[in-house]
Structure formats: structure tokens, C-alpha cells
Tab-separated table of C-alpha atoms in Angstrom:
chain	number	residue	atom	x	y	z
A	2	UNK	CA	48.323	12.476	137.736
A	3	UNK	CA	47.329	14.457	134.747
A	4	UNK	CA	48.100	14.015	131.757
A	5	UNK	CA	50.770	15.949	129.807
A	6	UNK	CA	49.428	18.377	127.347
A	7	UNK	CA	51.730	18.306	124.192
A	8	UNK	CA	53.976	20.882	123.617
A	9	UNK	CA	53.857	22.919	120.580
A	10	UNK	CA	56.448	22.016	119.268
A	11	UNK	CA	55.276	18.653	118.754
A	12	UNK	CA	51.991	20.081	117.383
A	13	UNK	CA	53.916	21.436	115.042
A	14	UNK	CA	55.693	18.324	113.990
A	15	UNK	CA	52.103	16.909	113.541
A	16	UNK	CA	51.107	19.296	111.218
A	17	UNK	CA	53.773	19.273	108.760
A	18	UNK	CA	53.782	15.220	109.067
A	19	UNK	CA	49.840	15.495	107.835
A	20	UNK	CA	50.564	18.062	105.189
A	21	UNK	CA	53.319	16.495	103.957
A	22	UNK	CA	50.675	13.236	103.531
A	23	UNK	CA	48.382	15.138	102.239
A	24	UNK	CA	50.508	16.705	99.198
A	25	UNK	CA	51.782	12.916	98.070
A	26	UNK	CA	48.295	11.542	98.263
A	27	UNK	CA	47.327	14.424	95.388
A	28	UNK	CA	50.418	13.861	94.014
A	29	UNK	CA	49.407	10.193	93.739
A	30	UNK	CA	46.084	10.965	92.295
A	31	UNK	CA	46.889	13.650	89.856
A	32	UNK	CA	46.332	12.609	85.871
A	33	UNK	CA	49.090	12.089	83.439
A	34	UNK	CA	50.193	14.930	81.279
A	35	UNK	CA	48.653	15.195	78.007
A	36	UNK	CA	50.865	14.730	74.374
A	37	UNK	CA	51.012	17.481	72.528
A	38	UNK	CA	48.513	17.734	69.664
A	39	UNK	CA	50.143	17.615	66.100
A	40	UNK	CA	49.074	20.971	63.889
A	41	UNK	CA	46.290	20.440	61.093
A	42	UNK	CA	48.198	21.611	58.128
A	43	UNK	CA	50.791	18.527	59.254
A	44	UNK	CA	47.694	16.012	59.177
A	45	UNK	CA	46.062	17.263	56.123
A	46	UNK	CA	48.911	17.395	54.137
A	47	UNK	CA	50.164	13.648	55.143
A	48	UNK	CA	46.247	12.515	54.155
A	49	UNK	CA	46.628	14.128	50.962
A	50	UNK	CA	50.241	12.235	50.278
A	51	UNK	CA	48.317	9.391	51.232
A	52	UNK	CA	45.093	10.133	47.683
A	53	UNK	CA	47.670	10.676	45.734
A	54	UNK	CA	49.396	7.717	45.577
A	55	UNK	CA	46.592	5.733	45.441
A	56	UNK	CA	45.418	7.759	42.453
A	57	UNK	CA	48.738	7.768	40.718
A	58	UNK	CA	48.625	3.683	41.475
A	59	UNK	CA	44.705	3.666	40.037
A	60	UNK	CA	46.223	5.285	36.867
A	61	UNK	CA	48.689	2.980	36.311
A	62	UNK	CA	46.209	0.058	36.510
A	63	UNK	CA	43.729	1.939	34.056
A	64	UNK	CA	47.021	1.811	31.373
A	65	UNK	CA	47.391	-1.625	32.122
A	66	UNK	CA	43.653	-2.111	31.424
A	67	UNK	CA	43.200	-0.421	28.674
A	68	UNK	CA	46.781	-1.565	27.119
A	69	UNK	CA	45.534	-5.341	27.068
A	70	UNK	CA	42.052	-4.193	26.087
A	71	UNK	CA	44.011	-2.937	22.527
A	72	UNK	CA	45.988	-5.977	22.334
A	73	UNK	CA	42.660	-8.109	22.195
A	74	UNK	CA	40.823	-5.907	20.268
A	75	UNK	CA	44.172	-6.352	18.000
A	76	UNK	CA	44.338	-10.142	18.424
A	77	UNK	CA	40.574	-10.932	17.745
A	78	UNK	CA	40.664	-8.573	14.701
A	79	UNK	CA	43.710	-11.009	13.417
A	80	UNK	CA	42.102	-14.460	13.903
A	81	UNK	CA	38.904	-13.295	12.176
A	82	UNK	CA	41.049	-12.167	9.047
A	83	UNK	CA	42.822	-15.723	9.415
A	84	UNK	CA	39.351	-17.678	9.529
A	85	UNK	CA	38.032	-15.522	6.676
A	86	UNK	CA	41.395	-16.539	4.629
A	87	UNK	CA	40.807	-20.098	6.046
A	88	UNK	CA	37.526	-20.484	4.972
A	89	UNK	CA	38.224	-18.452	1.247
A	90	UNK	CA	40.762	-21.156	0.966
A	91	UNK	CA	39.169	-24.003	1.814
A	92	UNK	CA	35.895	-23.037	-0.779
A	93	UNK	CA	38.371	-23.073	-3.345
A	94	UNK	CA	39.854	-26.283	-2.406
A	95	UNK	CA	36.262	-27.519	-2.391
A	96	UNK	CA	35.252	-25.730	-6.148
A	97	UNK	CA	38.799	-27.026	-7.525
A	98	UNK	CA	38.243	-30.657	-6.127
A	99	UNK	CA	35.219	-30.739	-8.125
A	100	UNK	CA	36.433	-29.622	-11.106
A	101	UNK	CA	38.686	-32.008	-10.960
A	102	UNK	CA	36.623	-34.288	-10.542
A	103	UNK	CA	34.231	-33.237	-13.443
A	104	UNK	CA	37.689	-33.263	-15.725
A	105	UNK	CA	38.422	-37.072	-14.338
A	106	UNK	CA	35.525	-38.896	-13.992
A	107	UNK	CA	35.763	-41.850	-12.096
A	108	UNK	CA	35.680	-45.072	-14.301
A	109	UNK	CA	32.461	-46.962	-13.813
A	110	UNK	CA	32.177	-50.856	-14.589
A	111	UNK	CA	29.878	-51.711	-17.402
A	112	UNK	CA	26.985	-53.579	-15.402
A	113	UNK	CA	26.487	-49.490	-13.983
A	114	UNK	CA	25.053	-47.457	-16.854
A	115	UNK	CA	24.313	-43.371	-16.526
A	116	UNK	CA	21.003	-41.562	-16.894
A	117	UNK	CA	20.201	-39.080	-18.841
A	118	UNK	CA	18.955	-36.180	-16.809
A	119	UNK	CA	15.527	-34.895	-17.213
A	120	UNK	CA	14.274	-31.691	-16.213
A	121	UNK	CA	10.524	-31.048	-15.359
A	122	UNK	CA	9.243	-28.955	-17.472
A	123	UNK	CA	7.070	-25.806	-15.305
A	124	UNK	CA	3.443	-25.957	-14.262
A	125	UNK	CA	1.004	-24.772	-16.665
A	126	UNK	CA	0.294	-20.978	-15.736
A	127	UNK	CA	-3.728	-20.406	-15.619
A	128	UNK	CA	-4.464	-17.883	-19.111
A	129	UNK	CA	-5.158	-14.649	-18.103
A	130	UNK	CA	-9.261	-13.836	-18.214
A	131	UNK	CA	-9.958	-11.185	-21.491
A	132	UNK	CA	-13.443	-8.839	-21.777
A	133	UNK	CA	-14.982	-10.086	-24.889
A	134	UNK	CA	-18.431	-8.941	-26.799
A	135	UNK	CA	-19.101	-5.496	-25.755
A	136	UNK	CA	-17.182	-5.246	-22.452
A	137	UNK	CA	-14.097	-5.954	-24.175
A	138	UNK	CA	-11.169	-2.903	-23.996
A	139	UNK	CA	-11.046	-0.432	-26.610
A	140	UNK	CA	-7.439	0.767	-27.680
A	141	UNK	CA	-6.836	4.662	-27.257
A	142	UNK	CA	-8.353	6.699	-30.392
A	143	UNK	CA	-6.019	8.113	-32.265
A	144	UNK	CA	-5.689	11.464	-33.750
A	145	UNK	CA	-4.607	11.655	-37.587
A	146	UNK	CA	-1.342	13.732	-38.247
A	147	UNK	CA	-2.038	15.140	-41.367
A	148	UNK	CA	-5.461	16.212	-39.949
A	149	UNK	CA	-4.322	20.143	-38.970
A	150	UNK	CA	-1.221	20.054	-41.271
A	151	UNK	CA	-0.993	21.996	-44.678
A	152	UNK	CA	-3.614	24.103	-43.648
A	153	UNK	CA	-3.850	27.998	-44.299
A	154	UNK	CA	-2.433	30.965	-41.976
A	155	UNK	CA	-5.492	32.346	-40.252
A	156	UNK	CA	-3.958	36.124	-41.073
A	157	UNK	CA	-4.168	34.573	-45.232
A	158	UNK	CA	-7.756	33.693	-45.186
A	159	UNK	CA	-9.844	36.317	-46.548
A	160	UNK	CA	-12.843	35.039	-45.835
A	161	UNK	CA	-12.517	34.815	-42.517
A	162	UNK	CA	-10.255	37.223	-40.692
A	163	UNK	CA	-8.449	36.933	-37.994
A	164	UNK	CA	-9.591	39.138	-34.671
A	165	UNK	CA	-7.867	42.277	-34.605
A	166	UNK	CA	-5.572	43.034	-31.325
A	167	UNK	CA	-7.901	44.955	-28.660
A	168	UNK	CA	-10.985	44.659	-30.903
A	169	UNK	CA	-14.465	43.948	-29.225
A	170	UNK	CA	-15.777	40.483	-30.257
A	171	UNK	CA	-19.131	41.058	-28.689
A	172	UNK	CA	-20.135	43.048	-32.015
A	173	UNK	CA	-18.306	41.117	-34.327
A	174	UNK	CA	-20.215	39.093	-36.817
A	175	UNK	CA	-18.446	36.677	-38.895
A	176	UNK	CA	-19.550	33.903	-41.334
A	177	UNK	CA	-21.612	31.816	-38.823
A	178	UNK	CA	-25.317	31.887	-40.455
A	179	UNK	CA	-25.656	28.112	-41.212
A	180	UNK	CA	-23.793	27.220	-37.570
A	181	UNK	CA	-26.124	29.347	-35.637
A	182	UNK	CA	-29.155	27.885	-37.458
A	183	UNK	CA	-28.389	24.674	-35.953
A	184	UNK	CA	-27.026	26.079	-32.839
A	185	UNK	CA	-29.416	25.029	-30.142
A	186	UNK	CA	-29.023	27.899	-27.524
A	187	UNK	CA	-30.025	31.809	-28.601
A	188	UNK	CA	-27.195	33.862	-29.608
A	189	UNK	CA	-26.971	37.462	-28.666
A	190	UNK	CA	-25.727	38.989	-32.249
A	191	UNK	CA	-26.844	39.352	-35.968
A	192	UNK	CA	-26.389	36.552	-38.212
A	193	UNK	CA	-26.442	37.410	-41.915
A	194	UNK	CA	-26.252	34.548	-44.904
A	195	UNK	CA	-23.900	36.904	-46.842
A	196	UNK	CA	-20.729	34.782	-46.309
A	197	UNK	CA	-21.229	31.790	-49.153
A	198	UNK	CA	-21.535	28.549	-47.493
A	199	UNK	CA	-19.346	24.961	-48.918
A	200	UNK	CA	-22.375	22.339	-49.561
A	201	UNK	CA	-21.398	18.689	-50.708
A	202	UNK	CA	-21.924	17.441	-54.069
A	203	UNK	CA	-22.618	14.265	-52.240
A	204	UNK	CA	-26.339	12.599	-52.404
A	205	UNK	CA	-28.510	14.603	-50.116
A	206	UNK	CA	-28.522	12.810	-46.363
A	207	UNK	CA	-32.145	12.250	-45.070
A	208	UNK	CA	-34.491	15.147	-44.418
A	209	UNK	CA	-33.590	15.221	-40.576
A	210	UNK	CA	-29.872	16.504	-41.588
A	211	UNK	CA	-31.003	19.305	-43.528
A	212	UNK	CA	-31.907	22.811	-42.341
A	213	UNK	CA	-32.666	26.476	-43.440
A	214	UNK	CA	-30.340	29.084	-42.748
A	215	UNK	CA	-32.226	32.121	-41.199
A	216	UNK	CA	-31.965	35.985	-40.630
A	217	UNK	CA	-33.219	37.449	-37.345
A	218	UNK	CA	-35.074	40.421	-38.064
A	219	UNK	CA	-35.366	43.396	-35.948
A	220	UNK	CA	-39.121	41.691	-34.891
A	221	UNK	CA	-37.276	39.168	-33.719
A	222	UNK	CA	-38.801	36.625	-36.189
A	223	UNK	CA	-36.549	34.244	-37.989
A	224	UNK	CA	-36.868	34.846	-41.798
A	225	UNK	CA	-35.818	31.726	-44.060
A	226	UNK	CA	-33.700	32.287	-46.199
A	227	UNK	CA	-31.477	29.345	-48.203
A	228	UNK	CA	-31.553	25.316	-47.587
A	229	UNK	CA	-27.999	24.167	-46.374
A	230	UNK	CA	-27.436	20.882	-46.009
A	231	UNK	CA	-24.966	20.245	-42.556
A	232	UNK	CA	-23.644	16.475	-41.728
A	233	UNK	CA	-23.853	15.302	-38.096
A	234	UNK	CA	-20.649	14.869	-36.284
A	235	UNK	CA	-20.840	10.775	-36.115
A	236	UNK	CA	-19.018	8.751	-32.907
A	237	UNK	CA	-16.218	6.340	-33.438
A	238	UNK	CA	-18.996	3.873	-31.712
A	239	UNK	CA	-22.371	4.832	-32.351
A	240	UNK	CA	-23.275	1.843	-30.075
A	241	UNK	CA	-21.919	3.040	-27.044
A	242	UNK	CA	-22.042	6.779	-26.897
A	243	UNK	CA	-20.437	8.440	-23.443
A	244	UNK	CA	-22.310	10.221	-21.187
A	245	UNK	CA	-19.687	13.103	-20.064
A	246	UNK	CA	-18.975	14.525	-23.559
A	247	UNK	CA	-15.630	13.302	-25.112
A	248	UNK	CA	-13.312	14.926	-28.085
A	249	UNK	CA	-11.910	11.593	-28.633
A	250	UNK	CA	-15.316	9.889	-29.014
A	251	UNK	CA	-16.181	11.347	-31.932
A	252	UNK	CA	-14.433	10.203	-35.401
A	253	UNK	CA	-10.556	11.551	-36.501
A	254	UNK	CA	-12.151	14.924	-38.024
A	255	UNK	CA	-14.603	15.880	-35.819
A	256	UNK	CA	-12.309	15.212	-32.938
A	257	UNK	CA	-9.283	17.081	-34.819
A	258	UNK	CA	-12.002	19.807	-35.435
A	259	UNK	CA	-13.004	19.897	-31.971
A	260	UNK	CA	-9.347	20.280	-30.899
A	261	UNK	CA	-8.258	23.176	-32.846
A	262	UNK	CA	-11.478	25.166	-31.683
A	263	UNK	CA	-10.477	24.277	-28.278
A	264	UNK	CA	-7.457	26.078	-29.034
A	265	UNK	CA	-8.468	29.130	-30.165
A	266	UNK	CA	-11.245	29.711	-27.774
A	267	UNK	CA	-8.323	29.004	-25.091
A	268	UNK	CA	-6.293	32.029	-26.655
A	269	UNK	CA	-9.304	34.065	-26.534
A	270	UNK	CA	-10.150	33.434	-23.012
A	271	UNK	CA	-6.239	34.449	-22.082
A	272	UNK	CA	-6.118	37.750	-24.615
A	273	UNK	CA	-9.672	39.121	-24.332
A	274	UNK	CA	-11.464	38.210	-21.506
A	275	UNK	CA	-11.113	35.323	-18.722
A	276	UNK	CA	-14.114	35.784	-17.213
A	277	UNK	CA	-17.222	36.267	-20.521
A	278	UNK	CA	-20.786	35.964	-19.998
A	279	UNK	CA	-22.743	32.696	-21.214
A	280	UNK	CA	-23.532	34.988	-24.269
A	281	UNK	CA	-20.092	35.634	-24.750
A	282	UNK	CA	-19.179	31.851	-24.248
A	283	UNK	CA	-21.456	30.645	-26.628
A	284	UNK	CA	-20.504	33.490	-29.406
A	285	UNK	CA	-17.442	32.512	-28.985
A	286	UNK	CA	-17.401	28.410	-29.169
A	287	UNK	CA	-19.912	28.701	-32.108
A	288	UNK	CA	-17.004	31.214	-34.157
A	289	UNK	CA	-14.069	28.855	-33.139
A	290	UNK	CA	-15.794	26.070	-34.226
A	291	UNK	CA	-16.485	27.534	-37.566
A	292	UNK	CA	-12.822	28.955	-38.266
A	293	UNK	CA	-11.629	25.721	-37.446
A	294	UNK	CA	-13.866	23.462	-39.744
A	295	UNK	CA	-13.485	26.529	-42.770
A	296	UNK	CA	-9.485	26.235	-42.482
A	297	UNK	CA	-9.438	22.186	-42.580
A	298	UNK	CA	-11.814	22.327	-45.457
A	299	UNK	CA	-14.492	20.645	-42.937
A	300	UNK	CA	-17.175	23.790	-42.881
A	301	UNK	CA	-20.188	21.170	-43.466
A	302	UNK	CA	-20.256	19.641	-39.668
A	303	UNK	CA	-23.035	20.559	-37.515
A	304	UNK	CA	-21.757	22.051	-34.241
A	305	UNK	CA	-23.861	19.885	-31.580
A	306	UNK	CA	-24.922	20.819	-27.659
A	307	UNK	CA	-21.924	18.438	-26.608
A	308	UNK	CA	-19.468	19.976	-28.800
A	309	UNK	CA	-19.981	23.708	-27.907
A	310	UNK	CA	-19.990	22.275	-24.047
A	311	UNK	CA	-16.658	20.826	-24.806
A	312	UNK	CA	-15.508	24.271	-26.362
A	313	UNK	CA	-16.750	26.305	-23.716
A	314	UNK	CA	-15.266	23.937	-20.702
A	315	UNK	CA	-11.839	24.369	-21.787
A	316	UNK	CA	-12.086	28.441	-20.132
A	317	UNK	CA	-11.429	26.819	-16.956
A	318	UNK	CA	-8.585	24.543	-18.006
A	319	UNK	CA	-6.804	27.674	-19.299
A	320	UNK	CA	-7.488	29.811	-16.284
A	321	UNK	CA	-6.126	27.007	-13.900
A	322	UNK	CA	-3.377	26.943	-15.971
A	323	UNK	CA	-2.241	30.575	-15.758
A	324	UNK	CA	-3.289	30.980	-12.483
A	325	UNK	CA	-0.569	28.147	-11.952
A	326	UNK	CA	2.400	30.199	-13.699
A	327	UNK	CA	1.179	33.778	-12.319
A	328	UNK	CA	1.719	32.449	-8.710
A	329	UNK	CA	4.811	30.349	-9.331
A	330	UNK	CA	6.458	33.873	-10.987
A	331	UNK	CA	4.792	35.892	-7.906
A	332	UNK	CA	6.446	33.773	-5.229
A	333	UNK	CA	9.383	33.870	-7.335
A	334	UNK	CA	9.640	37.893	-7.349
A	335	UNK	CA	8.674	38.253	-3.584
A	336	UNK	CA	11.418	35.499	-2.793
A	337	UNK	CA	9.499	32.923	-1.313
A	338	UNK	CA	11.709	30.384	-2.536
């Protein structure tokens, strides 16, 4: 017998049983629905409520801090005032209680007796070690006061005038015969004898102290003329004569001599010329040296080599000197200061 072929209609009841399977089983494996997502601005804004309450709590704790910092600065600043008091206090206490007991002095029984205190005298200091003989220290020479006062005006002298503003001193010729005699370099100019010459009434010195004064002739030959007697200027110590020439090694005079020709060859170095010749140098030592010894009343001293190198040194003192206030009043005027 065969077999019965299924109707259709039952095929068709198959196929809607197996679909109907077939949508539960992906209805069965399907995944869940997702949540919905929140928006940024929401998250950002509840993460920024979120800093600022912790900063706000921060700041309170920072007051806190630095609240009970103050009070301790306060508190330690108030028991260092109360020790200072303390210990001012208790230093007086101390100084009082032994005053008091200086003023009361406790009673001693008579088998105690007091000492005298005794107060050791101080070391002996070791003396101080002094040069003695000719090593010993010299005290400063001094220069007598009444040496250049009362003297004559230069302008009154009529012997000897005084150089004339803008004159040339190169051809001048003034009373200088009996200096120049002695003068040890030559000198450039005329001397004539005409100008009288102050000799001491004094005994005559020894022969090496006296010279001739002289005329240079147009040969050049020295014609004698006159014996003047001139005195040597003499050292304070003729036992220990310096080697650099000194003003103040020579005696009062001399030195106050030597001083006020210093002087005047200073003013002629700043009026006429700051820059003369050796000629002119010389000339000019050998004239100040003889105004200065005819106004003092001192015209018999022999102007030595060392003197006239003393006179002639002082150009460069001078010069240093007014370069000095030229360039302080030049820096002043350009405003370099």
C-alpha cells in the first residue's frame, strides 16, 4: 500500500509551525536595549559642582591654618615678653638682695677675723728700645717766624726792582756779580760789579771762603775785578749731611732763604714761562736767590750746586700743581661731573 503523500494543507501547517520557531528563537537571542546616554554639558557641569566644593572646602581649611598660625605667632611673641620681664625681675631681685646684704652684714663671731683685700699690682711692661749715639731720631727742623717778617715790599726796593709785567728776563741783568762768581755752572748773560755788594765787618773767614767778583768781557775772559768775601751756607748737622738735597737741612736762614727763592722762582715759572731752557733755569734760581737774601738782609750767603738744584726743582712742583686745577675747572666747564 503506498504511502499517503501529505496534503498541502498540512505542508502548510508545517511551515508556519517552523517559522513561527524560528522568530522566538531570535527573539530569544536578541541583546538587551541600550540606556540612553546622558548629554556632555550634563556631565561636565556636575564634575565641575563636584571642584568647586572641594576648593571652597580647601579654602576654608587654609583660614583655619593660617588663623591658628597668627594666634601662635601671637602667643609665642607674649611668653617671650613675659620671660624677658621674668628674668628683668628676677636680676633685680638678685642686685637688691645683695645690697642688702652689703647694708646688713652678717654678724661674725670673734674667733673669725676679715682680710684685708690685696690687689696685685700689674706685670712690669718691657721699656720700649730708643736709637741712641748717632742713629738716634732727630726732631723736625723748625723754621723761625720772624725769619721773612718785617721785611721790605719788593715794588719799595730800589736796588733791586721788581720784574716788570710782560718784560723779557732773558736780557735782564740785575745785581748778581758776586752770586755768579761763585755760581758753579756758566750763565748765559752779562754780569757787571756796578750794584754795591753788603760785606761783613766780621773777621775775615779762611782763604777758601773768599772770592773775586769778575766781569766777562766780550773775549770771553773773566777780568777780576773786587775781593768779596761770601759765607757758606752751613747744615744744621755738618756730621751727617743728606744725599738728596734738603731746604730743611741747612740752618733757620739759609733754609728760610732757600724758601722764599723757591717762591718766587715758582711765580715766575706760572707768569713767564713754564717750560725755560737750563739757561733760563739757572738765570733764574741764581736772581731769586739773590732778591731773597738782599730783602732779609742775608746778601752774604754763597748760593751752592744743591741750593740752585733745589730752586730749579720746584718748576715741576708748580706745573703739577696747575695742571691739577686747569683740569679740575676743564671737567668742570664740559660737565663731567
Amino acid at each position: 500500500m503506498a504511502p499517503k503523500r501529505p496534503s498541502k494543507s498540512n505542508n502548510d501547517d508545517d511551515d508556519s509551525q517552523s517559522g513561527s520557531a524560528s522568530e522566538v528563537e531570535v527573539e530569544e537571542t536578541s541583546p538587551p536595549p541600550k540606556r540612553p546616554r546622558r548629554s556632555t554639558a550634563a556631565s561636565s557641569k556636575t564634575d565641575n559642582t563636584a571642584d568647586l566644593e572641594r576648593l571652597k572646602k580647601l579654602e576654608a581649611q587654609m583660614a583655619r591654618f593660617n588663623k591658628a598660625k597668627n594666634e601662635l605667632a601671637a602667643l609665642q611673641a607674649k611668653l617671650g615678653t613675659e620671660k624677658s620681664r621674668t628674668a628683668s625681675k628676677q636680676i633685680l631681685d638678685e642686685e637688691s638682695a645683695e645690697s642688702e646684704e652689703d647694708q646688713n652684714p652678717v654678724p661674725r663671731p670673734s674667733s673669725i677675723r676679715e682680710i684685708a683685700t690685696y690687689t696685685a699690682p700689674d706685670p712690669p711692661q718691657p721699656k720700649k728700645l730708643r736709637r741712641v749715639g748717632p742713629a738716634a731720631p732727630k726732631p723736625t727742623p723748625s723754621i723761625r717766624s720772624t725769619a721773612l717778617k718785617n721785611l721790605p715790599a719788593r715794588e719799595s726796593s730800589p736796588d733791586y726792582p721788581a720784574f716788570a709785567a710782560g718784560s723779557s728776563l732773558a736780557n735782564d741783568n740785575g745785581p748778581a756779580d758776586h752770586v755768579a762768581a761763585r755760581s758753579t755752572e756758566p750763565l748765559p748773560f752779562h754780569v757787571t760789579s756796578a750794584t754795591p755788594v753788603l760785606v761783613p765787618t766780621t773777621t775775615a773767614p779762611p782763604p777758601s771762603a773768599s772770592t773775586s767778583s769778575t766781569t766777562i768781557t766780550s773775549s770771553g775772559q773773566p777780568e777780576k775785578t773786587s775781593d768779596v768775601v761770601l759765607k757758606a751756607a752751613a747744615y744744621r748737622d755738618p756730621t751727617s749731611i743728606p744725599k738728596k738735597p734738603k731746604a730743611s737741612a741747612y740752618e733757620e736762614t739759609v733754609t728760610a732763604l732757600i724758601l722764599r727763592a723757591c717762591f718766587e722762582y715758582e711765580a715766575l715759572i706760572s707768569t713767564h714761562d713754564a717750560f725755560p731752557d737750563s739757561a733760563t733755569r739757572t738765570k733764574w734760581a741764581l736772581r731769586c736767590w739773590t732778591r731773597a737774601g738782599r730783602d732779609a738782609g742775608e746778601s752774604d750767603y754763597d748760593i751752592s750746586p744743591p741750593i740752585s738744584t733745589l730752586i730749579r726743582n720746584r718748576g715741576s712742583r708748580i706745573r703739577s700743581h696747575g695742571i691739577d686745577i686747569t683740569r679740575q675747572q676743564v671737567m668742570t666747564a664740559l660737565g663731567f661731573e
